[in-house]
Tab-separated table of C-alpha atoms in Angstrom:
chain	number	residue	atom	x	y	z
A	75	UNK	CA	-6.451	-4.110	-19.239
A	76	UNK	CA	-5.602	-0.449	-18.768
A	77	UNK	CA	-9.209	0.609	-19.423
A	78	UNK	CA	-10.384	-1.349	-16.382
A	79	UNK	CA	-8.406	0.874	-13.999
A	80	UNK	CA	-10.476	3.229	-11.906
A	81	UNK	CA	-9.281	6.323	-10.132
A	82	UNK	CA	-10.883	8.188	-7.291
A	83	UNK	CA	-9.873	11.480	-5.796
A	84	UNK	CA	-9.255	10.266	-2.238
A	85	UNK	CA	-8.805	7.320	0.068
A	86	UNK	CA	-12.583	6.908	0.559
A	87	UNK	CA	-12.403	4.402	-2.303
A	88	UNK	CA	-10.150	2.250	-0.173
A	89	UNK	CA	-12.418	2.643	2.845
A	90	UNK	CA	-15.519	1.738	0.817
A	91	UNK	CA	-13.786	-1.198	-0.829
A	92	UNK	CA	-12.841	-2.580	2.573
A	93	UNK	CA	-16.138	-1.779	4.301
A	94	UNK	CA	-18.134	-4.018	1.994
A	95	UNK	CA	-15.949	-7.059	2.554
A	96	UNK	CA	-16.651	-9.551	5.328
A	97	UNK	CA	-13.080	-9.185	6.512
A	98	UNK	CA	-10.124	-7.184	5.359
A	99	UNK	CA	-6.821	-8.648	6.337
A	100	UNK	CA	-3.984	-6.569	4.989
A	101	UNK	CA	-2.871	-3.023	4.346
A	102	UNK	CA	0.566	-1.634	3.522
A	103	UNK	CA	2.125	1.684	4.338
A	104	UNK	CA	4.770	4.082	3.221
A	105	UNK	CA	6.703	6.780	5.046
A	106	UNK	CA	4.035	9.328	4.121
A	107	UNK	CA	1.157	7.505	5.773
A	108	UNK	CA	0.881	6.354	9.352
A	109	UNK	CA	-1.754	5.925	11.991
A	110	UNK	CA	-1.113	9.518	13.160
A	111	UNK	CA	-3.148	10.679	10.155
A	112	UNK	CA	-6.452	11.361	11.972
A	113	UNK	CA	-8.781	10.696	9.027
A	114	UNK	CA	-7.167	7.383	8.213
A	115	UNK	CA	-6.855	6.502	11.896
A	116	UNK	CA	-10.598	7.112	12.349
A	117	UNK	CA	-11.526	5.022	9.287
A	118	UNK	CA	-9.179	2.188	10.227
A	119	UNK	CA	-10.406	2.086	13.822
A	120	UNK	CA	-14.023	2.057	12.609
A	121	UNK	CA	-13.240	-0.894	10.348
A	122	UNK	CA	-11.502	-2.668	13.226
A	123	UNK	CA	-14.587	-2.189	15.442
A	124	UNK	CA	-16.705	-3.734	12.683
A	125	UNK	CA	-14.578	-6.888	12.884
A	126	UNK	CA	-12.221	-6.408	9.959
A	127	UNK	CA	-8.722	-7.774	10.438
A	128	UNK	CA	-6.181	-5.136	9.484
A	129	UNK	CA	-2.438	-5.660	9.494
A	130	UNK	CA	0.344	-3.365	8.404
A	131	UNK	CA	3.637	-4.110	6.697
A	132	UNK	CA	6.405	-1.933	5.397
A	133	UNK	CA	9.867	-0.627	6.038
A	134	UNK	CA	11.039	-0.274	9.616
A	135	UNK	CA	10.526	3.054	11.310
A	136	UNK	CA	7.447	4.211	9.374
A	137	UNK	CA	5.350	4.772	12.419
A	138	UNK	CA	5.739	1.243	13.703
A	139	UNK	CA	5.320	2.442	17.304
A	140	UNK	CA	2.103	4.325	16.539
A	141	UNK	CA	0.692	1.369	14.655
A	142	UNK	CA	1.401	-1.044	17.508
A	143	UNK	CA	0.186	1.509	20.090
A	144	UNK	CA	-3.180	1.515	18.316
A	145	UNK	CA	-3.419	-2.275	18.603
A	146	UNK	CA	-2.521	-3.300	15.073
A	147	UNK	CA	-0.052	-5.924	13.908
A	148	UNK	CA	2.989	-4.627	12.062
A	149	UNK	CA	5.318	-6.766	9.969
A	150	UNK	CA	8.572	-4.872	9.413
A	151	UNK	CA	10.545	-5.405	6.238
A	152	UNK	CA	14.240	-4.783	5.791
A	153	UNK	CA	14.105	-2.736	2.622
A	154	UNK	CA	15.318	0.523	1.205
A	155	UNK	CA	14.735	2.389	-2.014
A	156	UNK	CA	16.671	1.344	-5.064
A	157	UNK	CA	19.872	3.324	-5.351
A	158	UNK	CA	21.996	3.734	-8.442
A	159	UNK	CA	24.552	6.095	-6.883
A	160	UNK	CA	27.277	3.455	-7.035
A	161	UNK	CA	27.588	-0.180	-8.118
A	162	UNK	CA	27.748	-1.278	-4.471
A	163	UNK	CA	24.638	0.739	-3.533
A	164	UNK	CA	22.794	-0.721	-6.514
A	165	UNK	CA	23.681	-4.300	-5.549
A	166	UNK	CA	22.807	-3.808	-1.861
A	167	UNK	CA	19.492	-2.029	-2.492
A	168	UNK	CA	18.485	-4.548	-5.193
A	169	UNK	CA	19.318	-7.438	-2.866
A	170	UNK	CA	17.281	-5.920	-0.024
A	171	UNK	CA	14.319	-5.295	-2.340
A	172	UNK	CA	14.399	-8.873	-3.635
A	173	UNK	CA	14.647	-10.169	-0.063
A	174	UNK	CA	11.693	-7.954	0.969
A	175	UNK	CA	9.583	-9.208	-1.954
A	176	UNK	CA	10.336	-12.801	-0.936
A	177	UNK	CA	9.436	-12.047	2.706
A	178	UNK	CA	6.282	-10.281	1.511
A	179	UNK	CA	5.246	-13.367	-0.462
A	180	UNK	CA	5.333	-15.278	2.831
A	181	UNK	CA	3.322	-12.541	4.571
A	182	UNK	CA	0.693	-12.511	1.851
A	183	UNK	CA	0.409	-16.299	2.021
A	184	UNK	CA	0.165	-16.195	5.837
A	185	UNK	CA	-2.543	-13.503	5.972
A	186	UNK	CA	-4.454	-14.645	2.857
A	187	UNK	CA	-5.906	-11.132	2.376
A	188	UNK	CA	-8.999	-10.098	0.505
A	189	UNK	CA	-7.121	-7.066	-0.780
A	190	UNK	CA	-3.688	-5.487	-0.461
A	191	UNK	CA	-3.502	-1.692	-0.424
A	192	UNK	CA	-0.291	0.217	-1.072
A	193	UNK	CA	0.315	3.878	-0.392
A	194	UNK	CA	3.542	4.354	-2.298
A	195	UNK	CA	7.160	4.282	-1.306
A	196	UNK	CA	9.745	1.579	-1.119
A	197	UNK	CA	8.151	0.115	2.035
A	198	UNK	CA	4.863	-0.634	0.289
A	199	UNK	CA	6.338	-1.774	-3.032
A	200	UNK	CA	7.447	-5.311	-2.045
A	201	UNK	CA	4.113	-6.194	-0.419
A	202	UNK	CA	2.010	-4.977	-3.332
A	203	UNK	CA	4.431	-6.669	-5.732
A	204	UNK	CA	4.102	-9.935	-3.787
A	205	UNK	CA	0.305	-9.681	-3.855
A	206	UNK	CA	0.381	-9.172	-7.625
A	207	UNK	CA	2.687	-12.178	-8.057
A	208	UNK	CA	0.376	-14.306	-5.874
A	209	UNK	CA	-2.792	-13.146	-7.657
A	210	UNK	CA	-4.399	-11.133	-4.836
A	211	UNK	CA	-6.512	-8.030	-5.509
A	212	UNK	CA	-4.486	-4.828	-5.187
A	213	UNK	CA	-5.043	-1.116	-4.964
A	214	UNK	CA	-2.586	1.748	-4.743
A	215	UNK	CA	-3.198	5.273	-3.520
A	216	UNK	CA	-1.096	8.217	-4.631
A	217	UNK	CA	-1.176	11.115	-2.204
A	218	UNK	CA	0.971	13.494	-4.277
A	219	UNK	CA	0.319	15.230	-7.584
A	220	UNK	CA	3.415	13.647	-9.134
A	221	UNK	CA	3.597	9.931	-8.319
A	222	UNK	CA	6.715	8.326	-6.943
A	223	UNK	CA	8.644	5.464	-8.507
A	224	UNK	CA	6.870	2.706	-6.561
A	225	UNK	CA	3.367	3.671	-7.641
A	226	UNK	CA	4.475	4.385	-11.217
A	227	UNK	CA	5.973	0.884	-11.440
A	228	UNK	CA	2.935	-0.796	-9.855
A	229	UNK	CA	0.241	1.188	-11.685
A	230	UNK	CA	-0.058	-1.039	-14.751
A	231	UNK	CA	-0.396	-4.183	-12.630
A	232	UNK	CA	-2.803	-3.214	-9.833
A	233	UNK	CA	-6.567	-3.483	-10.119
A	234	UNK	CA	-7.410	-0.050	-8.722
A	235	UNK	CA	-5.692	3.307	-8.446
A	236	UNK	CA	-6.858	5.997	-6.038
A	237	UNK	CA	-5.551	9.540	-6.335
A	238	UNK	CA	-5.786	12.654	-4.192
A	239	UNK	CA	-5.420	15.166	-7.025
A	240	UNK	CA	-7.135	15.217	-10.419
A	241	UNK	CA	-3.811	16.380	-11.930
A	242	UNK	CA	-2.334	12.958	-11.121
A	243	UNK	CA	-4.512	11.231	-13.721
A	244	UNK	CA	-2.144	12.040	-16.581
A	245	UNK	CA	0.723	10.197	-14.858
A	246	UNK	CA	-1.326	7.003	-14.670
A	247	UNK	CA	-2.898	7.287	-18.134
A	248	UNK	CA	-6.399	7.169	-16.664
A	249	UNK	CA	-9.502	9.290	-17.180
């Protein structure tokens, strides 16, 4: 139900949600978020030291090298944003998204996560979508005032929404 959605102003909600679990086994990324972000890098490394299992998945080239350099697993997905610029672009991008959702279903089954976190963008969308389809707990975080397509599409299906700006609440129909 829409009334059960909770919003918080920053990613501390995600950190606190993970911290209180025995293990945390999955996290997804978008282009905007990578392990170069010092606050997130610090929180993720602290969780790793505490014994949580954290893996990343998303589109290729989203900081894959930095993620691996920091000792985390990364599962790349061949995906791109949906394009409606031409019939061919629409068919190709839709096919790649469907293929990425199918691959993500396998990843979710393999990792059997306690929670799947998405940070927006076409790289995170198929993994969060797969988690929803498989019945896993999900959370999305919107880092911008105006949410992107991926988070807008996922918002009504995820269990938690975290936001960075109070002004974002109106886009998610939350208080």
